[in-house]
XYZ file of C-alpha atoms in Angstrom:
654
model
C 2.609 59.529 12.277
C -0.070 56.428 12.297
C -0.938 55.612 8.804
C -4.770 55.357 9.248
C -5.157 54.049 5.814
C -2.965 50.892 6.570
C -4.834 50.315 9.824
C -8.322 50.357 7.954
C -7.016 47.949 5.484
C -5.330 45.899 8.227
C -8.778 45.981 10.000
C -10.817 44.948 6.856
C -8.438 42.033 6.360
C -8.986 41.023 10.059
C -12.716 40.926 9.229
C -12.282 39.096 6.377
C -10.404 36.222 8.064
C -12.951 36.210 10.971
C -15.970 35.941 8.429
C -14.113 33.051 6.686
C -13.005 31.228 9.830
C -16.410 31.787 11.468
C -18.668 30.879 8.813
C -17.462 29.063 5.816
C -15.103 26.379 4.891
C -13.778 28.662 1.783
C -14.149 32.169 1.335
C -16.746 33.743 -1.707
C -13.939 36.337 -2.077
C -10.496 35.251 -2.985
C -7.914 36.014 0.081
C -4.533 37.058 -0.596
C -1.602 37.489 1.922
C 1.623 39.418 2.004
C 3.721 36.026 0.537
C 4.985 35.930 -3.033
C 6.769 33.454 -4.866
C 9.150 34.763 -6.996
C 11.194 32.750 -9.794
C 14.414 34.231 -10.818
C 15.631 34.067 -14.611
C 18.947 31.820 -14.289
C 20.870 30.319 -11.256
C 21.779 33.207 -9.283
C 21.046 31.461 -6.484
C 20.786 33.460 -2.483
C 22.983 36.025 -3.702
C 20.780 36.859 -6.791
C 17.505 36.929 -4.338
C 19.012 39.400 -1.940
C 19.809 41.703 -5.008
C 15.978 41.766 -5.712
C 15.303 42.136 -2.239
C 17.183 44.908 -1.340
C 15.919 46.635 -4.966
C 12.651 46.133 -4.377
C 11.664 46.538 -0.666
C 10.973 42.841 -0.021
C 12.039 40.590 2.817
C 13.510 37.694 1.378
C 12.263 34.129 3.786
C 14.492 31.941 1.646
C 14.376 29.333 -1.229
C 11.948 26.814 -1.956
C 13.085 23.431 -1.361
C 16.569 24.378 -1.926
C 16.109 25.759 -5.218
C 18.876 28.224 -7.054
C 16.192 30.037 -8.315
C 12.867 30.069 -6.634
C 12.264 31.730 -3.582
C 9.745 32.982 -0.941
C 9.407 36.894 -0.364
C 7.159 38.565 1.862
C 6.455 42.603 1.861
C 6.119 43.821 5.496
C 3.936 46.954 4.378
C 1.387 44.917 2.738
C -1.562 43.654 4.976
C -1.031 39.366 5.775
C -4.880 39.377 4.737
C -6.258 41.484 2.090
C -8.980 41.071 -0.248
C -7.670 42.619 -3.464
C -4.058 41.809 -5.216
C -1.201 44.156 -4.520
C -0.773 45.068 -8.152
C 1.803 47.783 -7.292
C 4.194 45.351 -5.753
C 3.957 42.368 -8.078
C 4.866 44.760 -10.598
C 7.646 46.190 -8.880
C 9.034 42.441 -8.408
C 8.634 41.690 -12.146
C 10.073 45.031 -13.181
C 13.475 43.738 -11.885
C 15.695 42.468 -14.481
C 16.763 39.096 -12.725
C 12.549 38.238 -12.050
C 11.231 35.839 -14.500
C 7.976 35.140 -12.444
C 6.375 37.059 -9.590
C 3.140 35.435 -8.011
C 1.244 36.860 -4.870
C 0.320 33.796 -2.642
C -3.509 33.113 -2.537
C -4.717 32.350 1.545
C -6.853 29.122 2.429
C -7.816 27.671 5.555
C -6.063 24.541 6.836
C -7.692 23.145 10.446
C -6.386 21.111 13.504
C -7.899 17.633 13.676
C -9.371 16.648 17.038
C -9.156 20.070 18.482
C -12.431 21.310 20.125
C -12.976 24.444 21.766
C -12.758 24.649 25.518
C -15.892 24.853 27.819
C -15.586 25.927 31.543
C -12.220 23.931 32.672
C -9.390 23.581 30.704
C -8.516 20.501 29.315
C -5.105 20.943 30.568
C -5.701 20.825 34.415
C -3.581 18.280 35.252
C -0.474 19.457 36.570
C 2.914 18.016 36.960
C 3.669 16.790 40.694
C 0.076 17.960 41.990
C -1.972 15.913 44.321
C -4.898 15.719 41.441
C -2.274 14.023 39.181
C -1.432 11.335 41.862
C -5.150 10.550 42.347
C -5.237 9.509 38.838
C -2.469 7.218 38.877
C -2.067 3.729 40.405
C 0.982 3.751 42.705
C 1.681 0.241 42.099
C 3.326 0.246 38.925
C 5.333 -2.662 38.149
C 8.881 -2.456 38.053
C 9.163 -3.854 34.478
C 6.910 -1.159 33.153
C 7.319 2.439 32.585
C 7.116 4.594 35.956
C 5.636 7.442 34.045
C 2.555 8.164 35.983
C 0.066 8.337 33.449
C 1.366 5.149 31.781
C -1.569 2.993 32.732
C -3.843 5.845 31.773
C -2.477 5.324 27.950
C -4.773 2.178 27.007
C -3.515 2.981 23.307
C -0.184 1.427 24.591
C -1.480 -1.200 26.866
C -5.221 -1.989 26.937
C -5.868 -3.745 30.081
C -9.702 -2.726 29.803
C -9.231 0.515 31.570
C -12.119 3.214 30.771
C -14.038 0.469 29.445
C -11.632 -0.544 26.783
C -11.355 -4.274 25.550
C -7.973 -5.572 26.967
C -5.416 -6.225 24.221
C -6.672 -3.783 21.751
C -3.578 -1.856 21.495
C -0.950 -1.044 19.475
C 1.040 -3.849 20.743
C 4.137 -1.376 21.600
C 5.562 -3.618 24.634
C 6.385 -6.324 22.320
C 8.653 -3.906 19.731
C 10.104 -2.752 23.169
C 11.121 -6.006 24.313
C 12.868 -6.840 21.267
C 14.811 -3.723 21.760
C 13.365 -1.233 19.669
C 12.394 2.509 21.010
C 13.003 4.669 17.801
C 16.825 5.486 18.441
C 18.301 7.834 15.817
C 14.810 8.705 13.971
C 13.469 12.019 14.000
C 9.504 12.680 13.153
C 8.505 16.416 12.182
C 5.101 17.471 14.111
C 3.796 19.991 11.459
C 1.566 21.567 13.491
C 0.834 25.103 15.797
C 4.491 24.807 17.215
C 5.821 22.297 20.298
C 6.697 23.164 23.642
C 10.341 21.864 23.530
C 10.873 23.476 27.209
C 8.493 20.308 28.427
C 10.186 18.249 30.880
C 9.035 14.970 28.577
C 10.236 16.223 25.775
C 13.406 18.632 25.929
C 15.783 15.746 25.934
C 14.172 14.076 22.599
C 13.700 17.614 20.942
C 15.847 17.771 17.394
C 16.421 21.679 17.701
C 18.550 21.363 14.365
C 15.819 20.244 12.372
C 12.891 22.589 13.695
C 11.743 25.620 12.426
C 8.813 28.393 12.525
C 7.348 28.819 9.431
C 4.761 31.334 11.176
C 7.440 33.663 12.296
C 10.295 32.453 10.067
C 12.608 31.688 12.652
C 14.418 28.453 14.172
C 12.175 28.524 17.506
C 8.608 27.105 16.794
C 7.204 27.814 20.635
C 3.573 27.820 20.572
C 1.985 31.105 20.491
C 0.470 31.641 23.893
C -3.399 32.080 23.927
C -5.657 31.873 27.217
C -7.706 29.047 25.657
C -4.832 26.280 25.172
C -5.668 26.224 21.412
C -1.743 26.298 20.441
C -1.532 22.770 22.385
C -2.151 20.656 19.525
C 1.200 20.168 18.624
C 2.654 19.520 21.903
C 0.005 16.915 22.542
C 0.910 15.407 19.002
C 4.782 15.142 19.880
C 4.228 13.517 23.307
C 2.510 10.522 21.528
C 5.511 9.827 19.866
C 8.388 10.847 21.614
C 7.520 11.660 25.360
C 10.330 10.290 27.751
C 10.375 6.988 29.387
C 10.947 6.729 33.383
C 11.542 10.164 34.117
C 8.065 9.805 36.528
C 6.739 12.655 33.830
C 3.454 12.404 32.217
C 3.400 9.342 30.095
C 5.333 7.590 27.534
C 5.704 8.071 23.711
C 5.293 5.035 21.321
C 9.084 5.842 20.442
C 10.413 7.399 23.866
C 13.892 7.440 22.557
C 12.999 8.975 19.039
C 13.565 12.740 18.187
C 10.711 15.067 17.640
C 11.263 18.349 15.291
C 8.741 21.187 15.798
C 7.468 22.490 12.256
C 5.292 25.330 13.329
C 2.981 26.410 10.346
C -0.620 26.270 11.156
C -0.990 29.080 13.794
C -2.130 31.727 11.011
C -5.510 32.361 9.699
C -4.720 31.242 6.349
C -2.185 28.870 4.424
C -0.338 29.453 1.771
C 1.093 27.124 -0.883
C 4.653 28.227 -0.071
C 4.618 27.681 3.883
C 3.108 24.125 3.023
C 5.803 23.351 0.872
C 8.414 24.588 2.487
C 7.108 22.624 5.602
C 7.010 19.289 4.203
C 10.225 19.559 2.024
C 12.136 20.814 5.504
C 15.175 19.316 5.758
C 14.341 15.903 4.176
C 17.966 14.431 5.230
C 17.582 15.048 8.711
C 13.782 14.242 9.078
C 12.309 10.811 8.419
C 8.864 11.144 8.898
C 6.419 14.065 8.826
C 3.418 13.860 10.825
C 0.094 15.922 9.922
C -2.748 16.061 12.017
C -4.648 18.931 9.794
C -6.192 19.068 6.699
C -9.277 21.150 4.635
C -11.960 21.714 6.862
C -13.934 18.777 7.802
C -17.795 20.309 7.166
C -18.459 17.602 4.393
C -18.709 20.338 2.152
C -15.219 20.895 1.013
C -13.112 19.066 -1.895
C -9.495 20.541 -1.389
C -5.721 19.334 -1.424
C -2.254 20.122 -1.728
C -1.379 23.175 -4.412
C 1.320 22.697 -6.810
C 4.599 23.557 -4.754
C 3.001 21.322 -2.189
C 2.486 18.545 -4.281
C 6.034 18.990 -5.828
C 7.422 18.861 -1.785
C 5.721 15.673 -1.123
C 6.587 13.907 -3.976
C 10.266 15.250 -4.152
C 10.090 13.776 -0.364
C 9.313 10.615 -1.268
C 11.607 10.465 -4.193
C 14.753 12.093 -2.634
C 14.415 12.429 1.165
C 16.168 10.076 3.609
C 18.799 10.327 1.217
C 16.810 8.582 -1.583
C 14.638 6.248 0.777
C 12.043 8.770 0.937
C 10.395 10.289 3.661
C 7.353 9.199 5.354
C 4.470 11.650 5.563
C 1.531 10.255 7.828
C -1.760 11.912 7.700
C -5.049 12.144 9.940
C -7.700 11.018 7.703
C -10.382 13.710 8.939
C -13.055 14.483 11.610
C -15.850 15.232 8.780
C -17.998 11.996 10.699
C -20.183 9.850 8.701
C -21.341 13.059 6.808
C -17.816 13.326 5.171
C -15.366 11.101 3.015
C -11.463 11.649 3.475
C -11.764 10.974 -0.515
C -12.308 14.560 -1.037
C -9.077 15.377 1.032
C -6.212 15.676 -1.313
C -3.751 14.973 1.497
C -5.255 12.044 2.854
C -6.187 10.737 -0.705
C -2.915 10.881 -1.758
C -0.753 7.604 -2.583
C 2.430 9.696 -1.430
C 0.878 9.632 2.214
C -0.015 7.207 4.632
C -3.856 8.146 5.788
C -4.666 6.921 9.429
C -7.923 6.573 10.700
C -8.724 6.000 14.281
C -10.434 3.509 16.362
C -11.725 3.700 20.103
C -10.536 1.957 22.946
C -13.622 -0.677 22.757
C -13.102 -1.408 19.067
C -15.346 0.768 17.295
C -15.250 3.869 15.068
C -15.898 7.324 16.771
C -18.371 9.263 15.661
C -16.282 12.170 14.078
C -14.158 9.482 11.716
C -14.612 9.890 8.289
C -13.979 6.672 5.838
C -12.726 6.253 2.613
C -11.236 3.785 0.463
C -7.704 5.619 0.646
C -7.479 4.648 4.112
C -4.648 2.661 5.025
C -4.779 2.006 8.613
C -6.062 2.776 11.838
C -4.646 3.571 15.452
C -6.611 5.015 18.196
C -8.247 8.316 19.322
C -10.522 8.059 22.429
C -13.058 5.789 23.965
C -16.643 5.900 24.264
C -16.627 5.907 28.044
C -17.632 8.859 29.960
C -14.769 8.592 31.926
C -12.105 11.382 31.110
C -9.228 8.702 31.135
C -11.032 7.372 27.738
C -9.078 10.170 26.040
C -5.370 9.915 24.834
C -2.970 10.344 27.592
C 0.197 13.106 26.297
C 2.383 16.135 27.090
C 0.624 19.478 27.428
C 1.577 22.924 27.221
C 3.667 24.756 30.162
C 5.128 21.520 31.263
C 1.878 20.005 31.736
C -0.490 16.432 30.756
C -3.740 15.786 29.454
C -5.547 12.665 29.134
C -8.083 14.115 26.983
C -6.255 14.373 23.779
C -8.687 12.865 20.755
C -9.855 12.909 17.278
C -7.853 11.523 14.128
C -5.224 14.223 15.564
C -4.179 11.529 18.030
C -4.134 8.924 15.829
C -1.671 10.031 13.121
C 1.218 10.487 15.722
C 0.678 7.356 17.341
C 1.060 5.660 13.618
C 4.285 7.868 13.285
C 5.643 6.529 16.523
C 5.171 3.097 15.158
C 7.020 3.937 12.249
C 9.801 5.038 14.107
C 10.173 1.792 15.611
C 10.117 0.106 12.354
C 12.553 2.360 11.090
C 14.947 1.898 13.861
C 14.597 -2.043 13.195
C 15.561 -1.457 9.524
C 16.904 2.053 8.728
C 17.062 1.062 5.016
C 13.599 0.834 4.700
C 11.606 3.187 1.757
C 8.529 5.097 2.120
C 6.594 1.953 -0.173
C 8.523 -0.377 2.719
C 6.710 1.365 5.182
C 3.037 0.777 3.390
C 3.703 -2.861 2.653
C 4.470 -3.571 6.322
C 1.553 -1.565 7.281
C -0.642 -3.534 4.736
C 0.935 -7.216 5.731
C 0.978 -6.502 9.491
C -2.148 -4.452 10.826
C -4.807 -6.582 12.491
C -8.523 -6.465 12.538
C -8.142 -7.608 15.994
C -11.587 -6.186 17.644
C -12.344 -3.559 15.294
C -15.689 -3.209 14.327
C -18.458 -0.765 12.752
C -21.373 -0.470 15.382
C -23.823 0.432 12.636
C -22.964 -2.468 10.668
C -22.656 -0.588 7.329
C -18.796 -1.718 6.617
C -18.130 -5.389 6.985
C -14.493 -6.866 6.773
C -13.700 -8.370 3.651
C -10.927 -10.441 1.798
C -9.498 -8.881 -1.526
C -8.659 -10.895 -4.625
C -5.275 -11.313 -2.899
C -6.317 -12.676 0.069
C -5.708 -9.601 2.489
C -8.563 -8.691 4.633
C -9.750 -4.985 4.448
C -12.499 -2.728 5.782
C -13.688 0.625 4.486
C -13.393 2.222 7.970
C -10.120 0.635 9.394
C -8.444 0.288 6.146
C -6.242 -2.790 6.797
C -6.674 -2.736 10.665
C -5.154 -1.132 13.788
C -1.140 -1.265 13.601
C 0.825 -3.723 15.400
C 4.391 -2.603 16.626
C 5.397 -5.933 17.790
C 4.649 -7.626 14.303
C 6.089 -4.412 12.379
C 9.360 -4.360 13.757
C 10.233 -8.350 13.961
C 9.122 -8.260 9.873
C 10.818 -4.846 9.392
C 14.182 -6.218 10.699
C 13.984 -9.033 8.158
C 12.445 -7.238 5.453
C 14.325 -7.318 1.751
C 13.963 -4.538 -1.016
C 10.782 -4.494 -2.848
C 10.587 -4.908 -6.740
C 10.464 -1.331 -8.817
C 7.318 0.203 -8.835
C 5.512 1.309 -12.057
C 2.356 3.534 -12.984
C 0.149 2.548 -15.949
C -2.413 4.518 -17.401
C -5.003 1.479 -17.876
C -7.224 3.456 -20.045
C -10.127 6.196 -20.502
C -13.882 6.677 -20.836
C -14.666 10.185 -22.181
C -18.325 10.858 -23.043
C -20.892 12.973 -21.803
C -23.416 10.762 -19.736
C -26.301 11.981 -17.992
C -27.715 10.088 -14.884
C -30.144 10.901 -12.126
C -31.618 9.748 -8.836
C -32.634 6.135 -9.236
C -30.956 6.331 -12.715
C -27.350 4.893 -12.153
C -24.594 4.680 -14.744
C -21.958 1.897 -15.301
C -18.586 2.413 -17.141
C -16.204 -0.199 -18.052
C -12.544 -0.022 -19.080
C -10.740 -3.117 -20.237
C -6.747 -3.261 -19.745
C -3.987 -5.256 -19.878
C -2.114 -3.468 -17.306
C 0.764 -2.340 -19.726
C 1.481 -6.086 -20.420
C 5.033 -6.605 -22.321
C 5.631 -2.697 -22.025
C 8.653 -1.328 -19.411
C 6.037 -0.388 -17.051
C 3.777 -3.639 -16.789
C 2.111 -4.099 -13.535
C 1.100 -7.532 -12.423
C 1.074 -6.831 -8.632
C -1.035 -3.654 -7.393
C -0.123 -0.898 -5.090
C -2.366 2.277 -5.474
C -5.388 2.570 -7.824
C -6.455 6.055 -9.003
C -9.578 6.905 -10.733
C -9.739 10.337 -12.100
C -12.626 11.606 -12.445
C -14.504 14.303 -14.240
C -18.219 14.787 -12.944
C -20.883 17.502 -12.408
C -24.585 17.498 -10.604
C -27.327 19.469 -9.244
C -26.082 18.434 -5.766
C -22.633 17.102 -5.524
C -23.046 15.751 -2.296
C -25.328 12.822 -3.328
C -23.182 11.660 -5.924
C -21.674 8.007 -4.991
C -19.216 6.247 -6.578
C -17.940 2.268 -6.733
C -15.185 1.010 -8.184
C -14.654 -2.912 -8.952
C -11.552 -4.761 -9.754
C -10.847 -7.635 -12.134
C -10.703 -9.764 -9.111
C -13.963 -8.531 -7.973
C -13.137 -6.208 -5.202
C -15.511 -3.399 -5.151
C -14.306 -0.039 -3.214
C -16.335 3.015 -2.555
C -14.648 5.559 -3.537
C -17.028 8.483 -3.207
C -19.531 8.222 -0.459
C -22.804 10.693 -0.032
C -22.162 13.869 1.756
C -25.264 15.487 2.471
C -23.937 19.051 3.504
C -22.355 19.142 0.005
C -24.626 21.379 -1.805
C -22.463 22.095 -4.659
C -23.772 22.489 -8.250
C -21.353 24.213 -10.137
C -17.999 22.904 -9.804
C -18.098 19.235 -9.311
C -14.949 17.254 -9.427
C -12.568 17.921 -12.312
C -9.913 15.121 -12.918
C -10.418 14.547 -9.108
C -7.976 11.529 -8.179
C -10.142 9.092 -6.170
C -7.729 6.411 -4.517
C -8.201 3.096 -3.184
C -5.693 1.050 -1.404
C -8.217 -2.051 -1.053
C -7.019 -3.986 -4.284
C -3.528 -4.228 -2.736
C -1.759 -7.059 -4.367
C -4.046 -7.591 -6.620
C -3.542 -8.864 -10.534
C -4.969 -5.750 -12.125
C -5.521 -7.035 -15.613
C -9.191 -7.669 -16.612
C -12.287 -5.301 -16.489
C -12.290 -2.569 -14.562
C -16.228 -1.236 -13.601
C -17.189 2.105 -12.422
C -20.636 2.721 -11.022
C -21.939 6.109 -10.076
C -25.306 6.967 -8.690
C -27.058 9.217 -7.221
C -28.230 8.597 -3.529
C -31.680 10.234 -2.826
C -31.691 13.157 -0.005
C -34.000 13.687 2.653
C -36.088 16.110 0.878
C -36.926 13.338 -1.679
C -35.868 15.632 -4.583
C -34.820 14.166 -7.647
C -31.289 15.360 -8.630
C -29.758 15.054 -11.972
C -25.739 14.775 -13.086
C -23.355 14.561 -15.979
C -20.372 12.158 -16.477
C -17.382 13.388 -18.714
C -14.506 11.268 -18.158
C -13.187 8.580 -16.248
C -9.065 8.103 -16.039
C -7.601 4.743 -14.322
C -3.917 5.182 -13.512
C -2.641 1.691 -11.969
C 0.383 1.565 -9.446
C 2.338 -1.475 -8.624
C 4.982 -3.786 -9.630
C 5.888 -6.211 -12.599
C 7.629 -8.779 -10.120
C 5.831 -10.574 -7.111
C 6.552 -8.319 -3.924
C 6.748 -10.905 -1.502
C 8.447 -14.133 -2.916
C 11.799 -13.119 -1.736
C 10.391 -12.240 2.025
C 9.582 -16.038 2.675
C 12.892 -17.537 1.824
C 14.205 -18.125 5.289
C 10.991 -18.054 7.065
C 9.015 -21.056 5.661
C 7.947 -21.972 8.857
C 7.423 -18.718 10.717
C 3.582 -18.472 11.567
C 4.232 -14.734 11.884
C 4.654 -14.181 8.410
C 1.280 -15.698 7.433
C 0.196 -12.837 5.635
C 3.259 -12.690 3.728
C 3.413 -16.542 2.850
C -0.219 -16.618 1.858
C 0.472 -13.921 -0.499
C 3.804 -15.803 -1.527
C 1.511 -18.657 -2.757
C -1.239 -16.590 -4.463
C 1.941 -14.990 -6.866
C 2.686 -18.760 -7.435
C -0.600 -19.377 -8.483
C-alpha cells in the first residue's frame, strides 16, 4: 500500500529544494537531511556501530575519517530533504546505551564552478572519430608532439596564438615532459559529480581503488545521466589532469601518466558536513591531491565555508595524509566576478588549500573571475575570442570530447596536474613545499588586469604578486626543475600577534584605522621571522555588509585588500563573526613591527550613507623562525633558473 503521508512529505521536501536552488543561496528555513552524525560512547568500533544500526533501524554508512567511535548513519524512511527535524529518530538513536551523541545533518548548497546551463545544441557535440572532429584538428601534427586530435586546441598546454591567444602564455608543460615527468605514481581525486571511468581517454588512468560514490554510497562514481549533460563537470576536470597521450582520442592531460580517482559527492540537492568530510578524508595515503571546482554559491552575497567535520578532515589531511607529508587540496577561487570576493569563501581562503584563479588565453582576467588576497596562483580557463576553440579542450561524458569547458572549474584541475608532475619529480614534497614552489616558480608572463584596477607589485621580500593572479601563472617546467632539487623546509609555527577588542563605529566617508604592534613571538618557541600565511579574524557588522572594504598593511609596507566591495551583499544582521580573512601577499616577509587594518564603507549607487560597528580583530601569523630558502641555493649559486630563490636568500642574509 502506498504511504500517501510519506509522499506528501517527500514532495514538500522537493519543493523546498527547488525553491532554494532556484532563488537563493541559503534558505530562510533550515533544511534537514536523512543523514545523522553518531558518536558512540567508547571505542567499540564498527561492530558497535552495526549493533546500533540493527537496533535502531538506521543504515550504517561507515566511520567518519576512519574513527572508531564516530559514524555516518542514514535512515531510509526519512525524506532526504525536509524542513523539520526528525526528533523521533534522533531520540531513538540517543536512547541506545552505546550512543553518546546523535545529530541530524543540516543540508546546504554547494555549486559547481564554471558550469553554464545549456542553450540550444549540447556542449559535447564533438564526437570521437566523427567528421566534425576531423575538421577541427590540424592533420599535420608534428611527430614529437602528442598525436591526440585536440592537442593543438589545448592552448593552455602550448599556446601558439591559436584562438586569439598570446604565444607562450601557457603552463609550460612541454618543458616538464622533456625532463621526463608525466605524473607517474601520483593520484588526483576529482571531488565532483562523478567521473566517466569508461572513457577511452581516462579508463587506463583511472584509480578504481581510491574512488567512491558518496552520493549513492557505493564504489562506482559514474555520473548520473541527465539529458542536459549537467553531470559532465567531473569528467571534464578529470581529463585536464590525466587524459592519456598518443591514443588518438580527445586531447592530452597535464600529467598524462598520472591517475585520477572519482569522488562523487556533488550530485544532490544539498550537501552535508559528513559527506564533505568523508570525501576530503577518503584514502589519504592513496590519494595525493584533491581537486575541487566548487564551493558556496558565487552570488556575491554568500559568506560560507567548511563546517566542523570538513575542517577536521582537511587539517587531518595536511598533517597526516600521504604518510605524514600532507595531502594537497587544490581549490577553484570562484566564478562570482568583480562583485564577489573569494575571501568570503572559507574553502578557497583557507591556508590549508591552494586557491587557484584563472586567466584567459590573451593574459587577462575572465569576467567571472573573483579576486582576493588568498589566491596563490593562476592557470587558465578560456579565451575571450568568439571562436569556440577558445575554451578548454578535454574529455566529456560517454566517450565524447569538448572544447568549451571553462570557468575557474577548469583552472583548478590544471593546477592539480602541474602538482602531480612536481610530486613525481620529488615524491617527498610536503603540502607546504607545494605552496612554496608555487610562489617561487609562478610567472607574471603576460598577465594583466584589463581594467587597470590591480597592478603587479613587489612585497617586502621582493616577490611580485597581483591581487587577481596571486604570484602569477603556474610554470610546470620551472616547478619540476626546482622540485627535484628541493630540500625540506624549516618547521612551521603560528603566532597570535595580538588583538584589538573595542566597539568602534564607522560610516560612509568615515573610515577607521586600527593597529597591532607585534614582536612575532620573538624569543618564544613559536617565533616567526619569515611569513607564509597571515590571517585577520574580524568581527564586524554594518547596515549593508557588501559595502565594507578592508585593507591590511604589513610592517614591510605591503598592503593587501582582504575584503572588497560586494554590491549584492545586503546583509544587515549577521556581518562577520571572527571570519578568517587571509592574505598570501606578505610571503617571506619579516612580520615584526606595526600592522595596520583599515576599514571603510564604500559608497553605493544609491548614495545612501551606511554605518557599521567594529568589535574585534585578532592577527594570526604563520611561518618559520629559520630562513626557508638559504639551504636551497647551496649547489645552485650560478643557476639563473633560481633567481627568485637567490634573491630571497640575499634578503634573508641582509
